[in-house]
Coordinates of C-alpha atoms in Angstrom, one line a residue:
M236 CA -37.9 -13.3 -40.8
L237 CA -40.8 -12.6 -42.5
Y238 CA -41.8 -10.3 -45.3
C239 CA -44.6 -7.5 -45.9
S240 CA -45.8 -5.5 -49.0
T241 CA -44.9 -2.1 -49.5
R242 CA -48.5 -0.8 -49.6
G243 CA -49.4 -2.5 -46.3
G244 CA -51.8 -5.0 -47.5
A245 CA -50.0 -8.2 -46.5
R246 CA -47.9 -9.0 -43.8
G247 CA -46.2 -12.2 -42.0
R248 CA -45.2 -13.9 -45.2
T249 CA -42.7 -16.6 -45.2
F250 CA -39.7 -16.5 -47.7
R251 CA -41.2 -19.3 -49.6
D252 CA -44.7 -17.3 -49.8
V253 CA -42.7 -14.5 -51.5
L254 CA -40.5 -16.9 -53.5
F255 CA -43.8 -18.1 -55.1
S256 CA -45.2 -14.5 -55.9
G257 CA -45.5 -11.9 -58.3
Y258 CA -46.7 -8.2 -57.1
A259 CA -48.3 -8.5 -53.5
P260 CA -52.3 -9.2 -53.4
D261 CA -52.6 -5.4 -53.0
G262 CA -50.0 -4.3 -55.6
G263 CA -47.1 -3.9 -53.6
M264 CA -43.8 -5.3 -53.6
F265 CA -42.5 -7.6 -50.8
M266 CA -39.7 -6.6 -48.5
P267 CA -38.4 -7.8 -45.1
E268 CA -40.4 -6.8 -42.1
T269 CA -36.8 -6.0 -40.7
I270 CA -33.6 -5.3 -42.0
P271 CA -30.3 -7.0 -40.1
T272 CA -27.3 -4.9 -39.6
L273 CA -23.7 -6.1 -40.1
S274 CA -21.3 -4.7 -37.7
P275 CA -17.8 -3.7 -38.3
D276 CA -16.2 -6.7 -36.4
T277 CA -18.6 -9.0 -39.0
L278 CA -17.5 -6.8 -42.1
R279 CA -13.9 -7.5 -41.3
S280 CA -14.2 -11.3 -40.6
W281 CA -15.7 -11.6 -44.1
R282 CA -13.0 -9.6 -46.0
H283 CA -11.3 -13.2 -47.5
L284 CA -14.6 -15.1 -47.8
S285 CA -15.2 -16.0 -51.8
Y286 CA -18.3 -14.3 -53.7
Q287 CA -20.4 -17.8 -53.0
Q288 CA -19.4 -17.8 -49.5
L289 CA -20.8 -14.5 -48.9
M290 CA -24.0 -15.0 -51.0
C291 CA -24.5 -17.8 -48.5
E292 CA -24.2 -15.5 -45.4
I293 CA -26.3 -13.1 -46.7
C294 CA -29.1 -15.4 -47.6
S295 CA -29.0 -17.0 -44.5
L296 CA -29.8 -13.9 -42.7
F297 CA -33.4 -13.4 -44.9
I298 CA -34.0 -17.2 -45.5
P299 CA -34.9 -19.1 -41.8
Q300 CA -33.5 -22.5 -41.1
H301 CA -36.6 -24.3 -40.7
E302 CA -37.4 -23.0 -44.4
I303 CA -34.2 -24.1 -46.0
P304 CA -31.5 -25.6 -43.7
R305 CA -28.0 -23.9 -44.1
E306 CA -26.3 -27.3 -45.1
H307 CA -29.0 -27.4 -48.2
L308 CA -28.7 -23.6 -48.9
Q309 CA -25.2 -24.1 -49.3
E310 CA -25.9 -27.1 -51.7
L311 CA -28.0 -25.1 -53.7
I312 CA -26.1 -21.7 -54.0
S313 CA -23.0 -24.3 -55.3
E314 CA -25.1 -26.2 -57.7
A315 CA -26.7 -22.6 -59.1
L316 CA -23.1 -21.4 -59.5
C317 CA -21.0 -24.3 -61.0
K318 CA -21.9 -23.4 -64.6
F319 CA -20.4 -20.3 -64.4
S320 CA -17.2 -19.8 -66.9
I321 CA -14.6 -18.7 -64.0
P322 CA -14.4 -20.6 -60.5
E323 CA -14.4 -17.3 -58.8
T324 CA -18.1 -16.7 -60.4
V325 CA -17.5 -12.9 -60.4
R326 CA -14.0 -10.9 -60.8
I327 CA -12.8 -7.1 -60.5
V328 CA -10.7 -5.9 -63.1
S329 CA -8.4 -2.6 -62.0
L330 CA -7.8 -0.1 -65.0
R331 CA -6.5 3.1 -65.5
D332 CA -7.4 6.2 -63.5
S333 CA -8.7 4.7 -60.5
L334 CA -11.5 2.5 -62.7
S335 CA -12.1 -0.5 -61.3
I336 CA -14.9 -2.8 -62.7
L337 CA -17.0 -5.9 -61.2
E338 CA -17.9 -8.4 -63.9
L339 CA -20.9 -10.1 -63.2
F340 CA -21.4 -11.6 -66.3
H341 CA -19.8 -14.9 -66.5
G342 CA -22.8 -17.2 -66.5
E343 CA -24.7 -18.9 -69.1
T344 CA -26.5 -16.0 -70.9
L345 CA -23.5 -13.6 -70.2
S346 CA -25.8 -11.3 -67.8
F347 CA -25.7 -10.3 -64.2
K348 CA -29.1 -11.8 -64.3
D349 CA -27.6 -15.0 -64.5
L350 CA -26.5 -14.6 -60.6
A351 CA -29.6 -14.3 -59.2
M352 CA -31.5 -16.3 -61.6
S353 CA -29.8 -19.4 -61.3
C354 CA -30.3 -19.0 -57.4
T355 CA -33.6 -18.4 -57.4
A356 CA -34.2 -21.2 -59.9
Q357 CA -32.3 -23.5 -57.3
F358 CA -34.6 -22.5 -54.6
L359 CA -37.8 -23.1 -56.5
K360 CA -36.7 -26.6 -57.7
Y361 CA -36.3 -27.1 -53.6
F362 CA -39.7 -26.5 -52.6
L363 CA -41.7 -27.7 -55.7
H364 CA -39.8 -30.9 -54.9
K365 CA -40.6 -31.0 -51.3
E366 CA -44.1 -30.0 -51.9
K367 CA -44.7 -32.1 -55.1
K368 CA -46.4 -28.9 -56.9
R369 CA -45.6 -27.4 -60.0
A370 CA -45.4 -23.5 -61.0
T371 CA -45.9 -21.4 -63.9
I372 CA -43.5 -18.6 -64.3
L373 CA -44.5 -15.4 -66.4
V374 CA -41.8 -12.9 -67.3
G375 CA -41.8 -9.6 -69.1
T376 CA -38.3 -8.7 -70.0
S377 CA -36.4 -5.5 -71.6
G378 CA -34.0 -7.9 -72.6
D379 CA -31.6 -10.1 -70.4
T380 CA -34.3 -11.0 -67.8
G381 CA -35.8 -13.3 -70.2
S382 CA -33.3 -15.5 -71.5
S383 CA -31.7 -15.9 -68.1
A384 CA -35.2 -16.9 -66.8
I385 CA -35.5 -19.4 -69.3
R386 CA -32.1 -21.2 -69.0
S387 CA -32.4 -21.2 -64.9
V388 CA -35.3 -23.7 -65.7
F389 CA -34.9 -24.9 -69.3
G390 CA -36.5 -28.6 -69.5
V391 CA -37.5 -28.6 -65.8
S392 CA -40.8 -30.6 -65.9
D393 CA -42.5 -29.2 -63.2
V394 CA -41.9 -25.3 -64.4
D395 CA -43.3 -23.9 -67.2
I396 CA -42.3 -20.3 -68.2
V397 CA -44.0 -17.8 -70.3
V398 CA -41.6 -14.7 -71.2
V399 CA -42.6 -11.8 -73.2
F400 CA -40.2 -9.5 -74.6
P401 CA -40.5 -6.2 -77.1
R402 CA -40.2 -7.1 -80.4
G403 CA -37.5 -4.8 -82.4
R404 CA -36.6 -3.1 -79.2
I405 CA -33.5 -5.4 -77.7
A406 CA -30.4 -6.9 -79.6
A407 CA -30.9 -9.6 -82.0
I408 CA -28.6 -12.0 -79.9
Q409 CA -30.7 -11.1 -76.8
E410 CA -33.8 -11.9 -78.9
R411 CA -32.3 -15.2 -80.4
Q412 CA -31.0 -16.6 -76.8
M413 CA -34.7 -16.8 -75.8
T414 CA -36.4 -17.6 -79.2
A415 CA -34.2 -20.4 -80.3
S416 CA -34.7 -22.0 -76.3
I417 CA -36.8 -24.8 -77.3
A418 CA -38.0 -27.2 -74.8
D419 CA -41.4 -28.3 -73.9
N420 CA -41.8 -25.9 -70.7
V421 CA -40.8 -22.6 -72.6
H422 CA -43.3 -20.3 -74.0
V423 CA -42.0 -17.3 -75.9
F424 CA -44.1 -14.0 -77.1
A425 CA -42.6 -11.2 -78.8
A426 CA -45.0 -7.9 -78.2
D427 CA -45.6 -5.2 -80.6
G428 CA -44.7 -2.5 -78.0
T429 CA -42.3 -1.3 -75.0
S430 CA -41.2 -3.3 -71.9
D431 CA -43.2 -0.8 -70.0
D432 CA -46.3 -1.8 -72.6
I433 CA -45.9 -5.4 -71.3
D434 CA -45.7 -4.7 -67.5
V435 CA -49.6 -3.4 -67.7
P436 CA -51.3 -6.8 -68.7
L437 CA -48.5 -8.6 -66.3
R438 CA -49.5 -6.6 -63.5
K439 CA -53.4 -7.3 -64.2
L440 CA -52.6 -11.3 -64.3
F441 CA -51.3 -11.3 -61.3
A442 CA -53.7 -9.0 -59.6
D443 CA -55.9 -12.3 -60.5
S444 CA -56.0 -14.5 -57.2
D445 CA -58.1 -16.8 -58.6
L446 CA -55.7 -17.6 -61.7
V447 CA -52.6 -17.0 -59.5
K448 CA -53.6 -19.8 -57.2
R449 CA -54.8 -22.3 -60.1
H450 CA -51.9 -22.2 -62.1
G451 CA -49.1 -21.0 -59.2
L452 CA -48.5 -18.0 -61.0
M453 CA -45.1 -16.3 -60.0
S454 CA -42.8 -14.0 -61.4
L455 CA -38.8 -14.2 -61.9
N456 CA -38.6 -10.5 -62.6
S457 CA -37.1 -8.2 -59.9
V458 CA -40.3 -8.0 -58.9
N459 CA -39.5 -11.2 -57.3
W460 CA -38.3 -10.4 -53.8
S461 CA -35.6 -13.2 -54.4
R462 CA -33.8 -11.8 -57.1
I463 CA -33.2 -8.6 -55.1
L464 CA -31.9 -10.6 -52.3
L465 CA -29.5 -12.3 -54.2
Q466 CA -28.0 -9.2 -55.5
L467 CA -27.0 -7.7 -52.3
P468 CA -23.8 -9.8 -52.5
H469 CA -22.6 -7.7 -55.2
F470 CA -22.3 -4.5 -53.1
L471 CA -20.9 -6.5 -50.2
F472 CA -18.1 -8.2 -52.3
A473 CA -17.1 -5.0 -54.1
Y474 CA -16.8 -3.3 -50.7
L475 CA -14.8 -6.2 -49.0
Q476 CA -12.7 -6.0 -51.6
L477 CA -12.0 -2.5 -53.2
S478 CA -12.5 -0.6 -49.9
A479 CA -9.5 0.5 -47.6
L480 CA -11.2 -1.7 -44.5
Q481 CA -8.2 -2.5 -42.5
P482 CA -8.8 -5.9 -40.6
D483 CA -7.0 -4.6 -37.2
A484 CA -8.6 -1.2 -37.0
D485 CA -10.1 0.2 -33.7
A486 CA -13.8 -0.7 -33.0
N487 CA -14.6 3.0 -32.8
D488 CA -12.9 3.9 -36.2
T489 CA -15.2 5.1 -39.1
L490 CA -15.3 2.4 -42.2
P491 CA -13.9 3.6 -45.3
A492 CA -16.9 4.2 -47.8
L493 CA -16.9 2.7 -51.3
E494 CA -18.7 4.6 -54.5
V495 CA -20.8 2.2 -56.8
L496 CA -21.6 3.3 -59.9
V497 CA -24.9 1.0 -61.1
P498 CA -26.4 0.8 -64.5
T499 CA -30.1 1.3 -63.7
G500 CA -33.0 0.4 -65.7
G501 CA -35.7 -1.3 -63.4
A502 CA -34.0 -0.2 -60.3
G503 CA -33.7 -3.8 -58.6
N504 CA -29.9 -3.7 -58.7
I505 CA -29.6 -0.1 -57.2
T506 CA -32.3 -1.2 -54.6
A507 CA -30.2 -4.2 -53.2
G508 CA -27.4 -1.6 -53.0
C509 CA -29.6 0.6 -50.8
I510 CA -30.6 -2.6 -48.7
M511 CA -26.9 -3.3 -48.2
K512 CA -26.2 0.4 -47.5
M513 CA -29.1 0.0 -44.4
M514 CA -27.4 -2.9 -43.4
G515 CA -24.3 -1.1 -42.3
V516 CA -21.9 -1.3 -45.4
P517 CA -20.8 2.7 -46.0
L518 CA -21.6 2.6 -49.7
R519 CA -22.1 5.6 -51.8
L520 CA -24.3 4.6 -54.8
V521 CA -24.8 6.3 -58.2
A522 CA -27.5 5.4 -60.4
T523 CA -26.5 5.8 -63.9
V524 CA -29.2 5.5 -66.9
N525 CA -29.3 6.4 -70.6
T526 CA -31.9 8.8 -72.0
N527 CA -34.9 7.1 -70.5
D528 CA -33.8 9.0 -67.5
I529 CA -36.8 9.1 -65.1
V530 CA -34.6 7.7 -62.2
H531 CA -32.1 10.4 -62.6
R532 CA -34.8 12.9 -62.4
T533 CA -36.4 11.2 -59.6
V534 CA -33.2 11.8 -57.4
Q535 CA -32.2 15.3 -58.9
S536 CA -35.6 17.1 -58.7
G537 CA -38.3 14.7 -57.4
D538 CA -40.0 14.3 -60.6
F539 CA -40.9 10.9 -60.8
S540 CA -42.9 11.1 -63.9
M541 CA -42.6 8.8 -67.0
A542 CA -41.9 10.7 -70.7
S543 CA -44.0 10.4 -73.4
D544 CA -42.4 7.3 -74.9
V545 CA -39.3 5.0 -74.3
V546 CA -36.6 6.0 -76.2
Q547 CA -34.9 3.2 -78.0
T548 CA -31.2 3.3 -77.1
L549 CA -27.8 1.5 -77.2
A550 CA -28.6 -0.1 -74.1
P551 CA -31.8 -1.6 -74.4
A552 CA -31.9 -3.4 -71.0
I553 CA -32.3 -0.3 -69.4
D554 CA -34.9 1.5 -72.1
I555 CA -37.6 1.4 -69.1
Q556 CA -39.9 4.5 -67.8
D557 CA -41.6 2.4 -65.3
P558 CA -38.8 1.7 -62.9
Y559 CA -40.9 -0.5 -60.5
N560 CA -38.6 -1.1 -58.0
L561 CA -38.2 2.8 -56.8
E562 CA -41.3 1.5 -54.7
R563 CA -39.4 -0.7 -52.5
I564 CA -36.7 2.1 -52.2
F565 CA -39.5 4.8 -51.5
W566 CA -40.8 1.9 -48.6
L567 CA -37.3 1.4 -47.3
L568 CA -36.5 5.5 -46.8
S569 CA -39.7 6.4 -45.5
A570 CA -39.4 3.7 -42.5
G571 CA -42.2 1.5 -44.1
D572 CA -44.5 4.5 -44.7
A573 CA -47.0 1.8 -46.2
P574 CA -49.9 4.0 -46.6
M575 CA -47.7 7.2 -48.4
V576 CA -46.1 4.5 -50.5
Q577 CA -49.7 3.2 -51.7
S578 CA -51.1 6.8 -52.0
L579 CA -48.1 7.8 -54.3
M580 CA -47.8 4.4 -56.2
E581 CA -51.6 4.3 -57.2
E582 CA -51.7 7.8 -58.0
F583 CA -48.2 7.0 -60.5
Q584 CA -50.2 4.2 -62.2
K585 CA -53.2 6.1 -62.6
T586 CA -51.3 9.4 -64.1
H587 CA -47.8 8.6 -64.8
R588 CA -46.9 11.5 -63.2
L589 CA -45.7 12.5 -59.8
S590 CA -43.7 14.9 -58.0
L591 CA -42.2 13.1 -54.6
P592 CA -43.0 14.9 -51.1
V593 CA -40.2 17.0 -50.0
T594 CA -39.0 14.9 -47.2
L595 CA -39.1 11.7 -49.4
H596 CA -37.1 13.3 -52.2
R597 CA -34.5 14.8 -49.3
Q598 CA -34.2 11.3 -48.4
V599 CA -33.7 9.8 -52.0
S600 CA -31.3 12.2 -53.0
E601 CA -29.4 11.7 -49.5
V602 CA -29.1 7.9 -50.2
L603 CA -28.7 8.3 -54.1
S604 CA -26.8 10.2 -56.7
S605 CA -27.4 10.0 -60.6
G606 CA -26.1 10.3 -64.2
S607 CA -27.8 10.2 -67.5
V608 CA -25.7 9.3 -70.9
S609 CA -26.8 9.9 -74.4
D610 CA -26.0 7.1 -77.2
E611 CA -23.4 9.2 -78.0
G612 CA -21.8 9.3 -74.6
I613 CA -21.9 5.9 -74.7
L614 CA -20.3 5.0 -77.9
H615 CA -17.2 7.8 -77.1
T616 CA -17.0 5.6 -73.5
M617 CA -16.8 2.3 -75.3
T618 CA -14.1 3.6 -77.5
R619 CA -12.3 5.5 -74.8
C620 CA -12.1 2.6 -72.4
F621 CA -10.6 0.0 -75.2
Q622 CA -8.1 2.5 -76.6
E623 CA -6.6 3.0 -72.7
N624 CA -7.3 -0.1 -71.6
D625 CA -7.7 -3.0 -74.4
Y626 CA -11.0 -3.6 -72.3
L627 CA -14.3 -3.6 -73.8
V628 CA -17.4 -2.7 -72.3
C629 CA -20.9 -3.4 -73.0
P630 CA -23.1 -0.1 -74.0
H631 CA -25.1 -0.8 -70.3
T632 CA -21.6 -0.7 -68.5
A633 CA -20.7 1.9 -70.5
V634 CA -23.4 4.1 -69.2
A635 CA -21.5 3.7 -65.2
V636 CA -17.8 4.1 -67.0
C637 CA -19.0 7.5 -68.4
Y638 CA -20.1 9.0 -65.2
H639 CA -16.6 7.8 -63.9
Y640 CA -15.1 9.6 -66.7
N641 CA -17.0 12.5 -66.5
R642 CA -16.6 12.9 -62.5
P643 CA -13.4 12.1 -61.3
V644 CA -13.1 10.3 -58.1
T645 CA -13.2 12.2 -54.6
A646 CA -9.4 11.9 -53.4
G647 CA -9.6 9.3 -50.7
L648 CA -12.7 7.4 -51.8
D649 CA -12.5 4.3 -53.8
R650 CA -15.0 3.3 -56.7
C651 CA -16.5 0.5 -58.6
C652 CA -18.4 0.3 -61.5
I653 CA -21.1 -2.4 -62.2
A654 CA -20.5 -4.8 -65.4
T655 CA -23.9 -6.2 -66.2
A656 CA -23.5 -7.9 -69.3
S657 CA -20.6 -9.2 -71.8
P658 CA -20.0 -6.8 -74.9
A659 CA -20.6 -10.0 -76.9
K660 CA -24.3 -9.5 -76.6
F661 CA -24.4 -6.2 -78.4
Q662 CA -22.5 -6.2 -81.9
E663 CA -24.3 -3.3 -83.1
A664 CA -22.9 -0.9 -80.6
V665 CA -19.3 -2.3 -80.5
H666 CA -19.2 -1.6 -84.2
R667 CA -20.8 1.5 -84.1
A668 CA -17.9 2.6 -81.7
G669 CA -15.8 1.6 -84.4
L670 CA -14.3 -1.5 -82.4
T671 CA -14.4 -5.4 -82.9
L672 CA -14.8 -8.5 -81.0
D673 CA -14.6 -12.2 -81.7
L674 CA -17.9 -13.7 -80.6
P675 CA -18.2 -16.7 -78.2
E676 CA -19.0 -20.0 -79.9
A677 CA -22.0 -20.1 -78.0
L678 CA -23.3 -17.2 -79.4
L679 CA -22.4 -18.0 -83.2
A680 CA -24.1 -21.3 -82.7
L681 CA -27.5 -19.4 -82.1
E682 CA -27.9 -18.2 -85.7
T683 CA -28.2 -21.9 -86.7
L684 CA -30.9 -22.9 -84.4
E685 CA -34.4 -23.3 -84.9
T686 CA -36.6 -20.5 -83.1
R687 CA -40.2 -20.7 -81.8
Y688 CA -42.2 -17.9 -80.4
K689 CA -45.9 -16.1 -80.8
V690 CA -46.5 -12.6 -81.4
L691 CA -48.9 -10.0 -79.7
E692 CA -49.4 -7.5 -82.4
K693 CA -50.1 -4.1 -80.9
S694 CA -54.0 -4.6 -82.0
D695 CA -54.3 -7.8 -79.9
D696 CA -55.7 -8.0 -76.2
W697 CA -52.4 -9.0 -74.7
E698 CA -54.0 -9.6 -70.9
S699 CA -56.7 -12.1 -72.6
K700 CA -54.3 -13.7 -74.8
L701 CA -51.6 -14.5 -72.2
R702 CA -54.9 -15.6 -70.0
R703 CA -55.7 -18.2 -72.7
H704 CA -52.2 -19.2 -73.3
L705 CA -51.9 -19.7 -69.1
E706 CA -55.5 -21.5 -69.0
L707 CA -53.9 -23.9 -72.2
I708 CA -50.8 -24.9 -70.1
G709 CA -52.8 -25.3 -67.0
S710 CA -55.2 -27.7 -69.0
V711 CA -52.5 -29.8 -71.1
R712 CA -50.4 -30.2 -67.7
Q713 CA -53.6 -31.8 -66.0
R714 CA -53.8 -34.2 -68.3
G715 CA -50.5 -35.2 -68.2
E716 CA -49.5 -34.5 -71.6
K717 CA -46.4 -32.6 -73.7
F718 CA -47.6 -29.1 -74.4
Y719 CA -46.3 -28.8 -77.9
T720 CA -47.1 -32.0 -79.1
S721 CA -50.6 -31.7 -78.1
E722 CA -53.4 -31.7 -80.4
T723 CA -55.0 -28.8 -78.1
K724 CA -55.2 -25.6 -79.8
E725 CA -55.4 -21.8 -78.4

């Protein structure tokens, strides 16, 4: 299993290569050169595997034995998931009106990001220890990625992590989970702009091959292939648990389908769903978004164009107008047409406006459905779900559940909504829905903790300021010193 760039400028890369990368050198994103398939017999034989076992099976298809032997892979995944608050790691809740919810938020930061992030961090530490090297992680976040990435490498001696979040545009708890994570290897920046604004200087830094090489610079955003890989099991687990798959069906029988509703921002999760579908799992995928509806417009009409501004909503983690993982979906559905993908994405990055070619739009709309939800719809959904089920959903999960309420399940089709975060992280939305909840002790404790972060003002040159900080980290580490007790000044 080797990897290539969606824009054609890099091929033959190993899993280790793409793990320690951000964007590909040509500005594209790494994808497997071939997509393995799962036979109906394999799917039937995996029906009773646990989530952790499924994760190991899927990872072993994309990580060769000579890179991480299977026994080590099992140990790394087990270590990554051992801190989750429920033994089974994830769980499915069945509610009224054929509503099934896959809870993915039982990790340390109460977000689905913890699943992929904790495993990716274990893979990183495995290679760094083996090679006696260090790495610097650079992450932009729209809310949950930052805190999850920080916790996954918190206090790790051979890794520094630099996280940039949009100041005033995320939930207070999301911000506090980052700024109160004080360790010598954690560097947090609050930027006076949107998450899309943050992506611009980060792309430029990752495009500097000398900087990347000197500092072992890498991403833990869903730009990183490992993040996508580790989201594949979400869809497989849901399918095996909820579809009407029969263990003793005839080999020629058509496999039953499962419809999965996915809250979508940067489109990493829905990309994983598309890959799983191409691997042979009969999924019907629905990308659900808030008022920032570029993914919805792309699916419905081929209008892949940014709005003039990112709208601040009650579901901040998906307040995104540059869903960068759609590049992977375009590559996947066009049978790896790298020249076309490169042309499209370079035009989009230049003009922020694009109309998909007719054939590509048809391919996208055949694989994906979509829906868009307003803040009013989010609040109404949270209230209705609680009143009918005594079950509280976060505002991002409500984006998917709202689609469920507005479009009844087709007869004979099973459906699943992805729950991406705990409602405990979004008190404002809960209160605006007229509901209450008791905060977990860990979240209450955040209010008493010291915080540490730097501000990127709107007038600052963010790229230069982040570059100087990366250089400073490198020089301090080269001298073998602690960063925050060093006399070195920026």
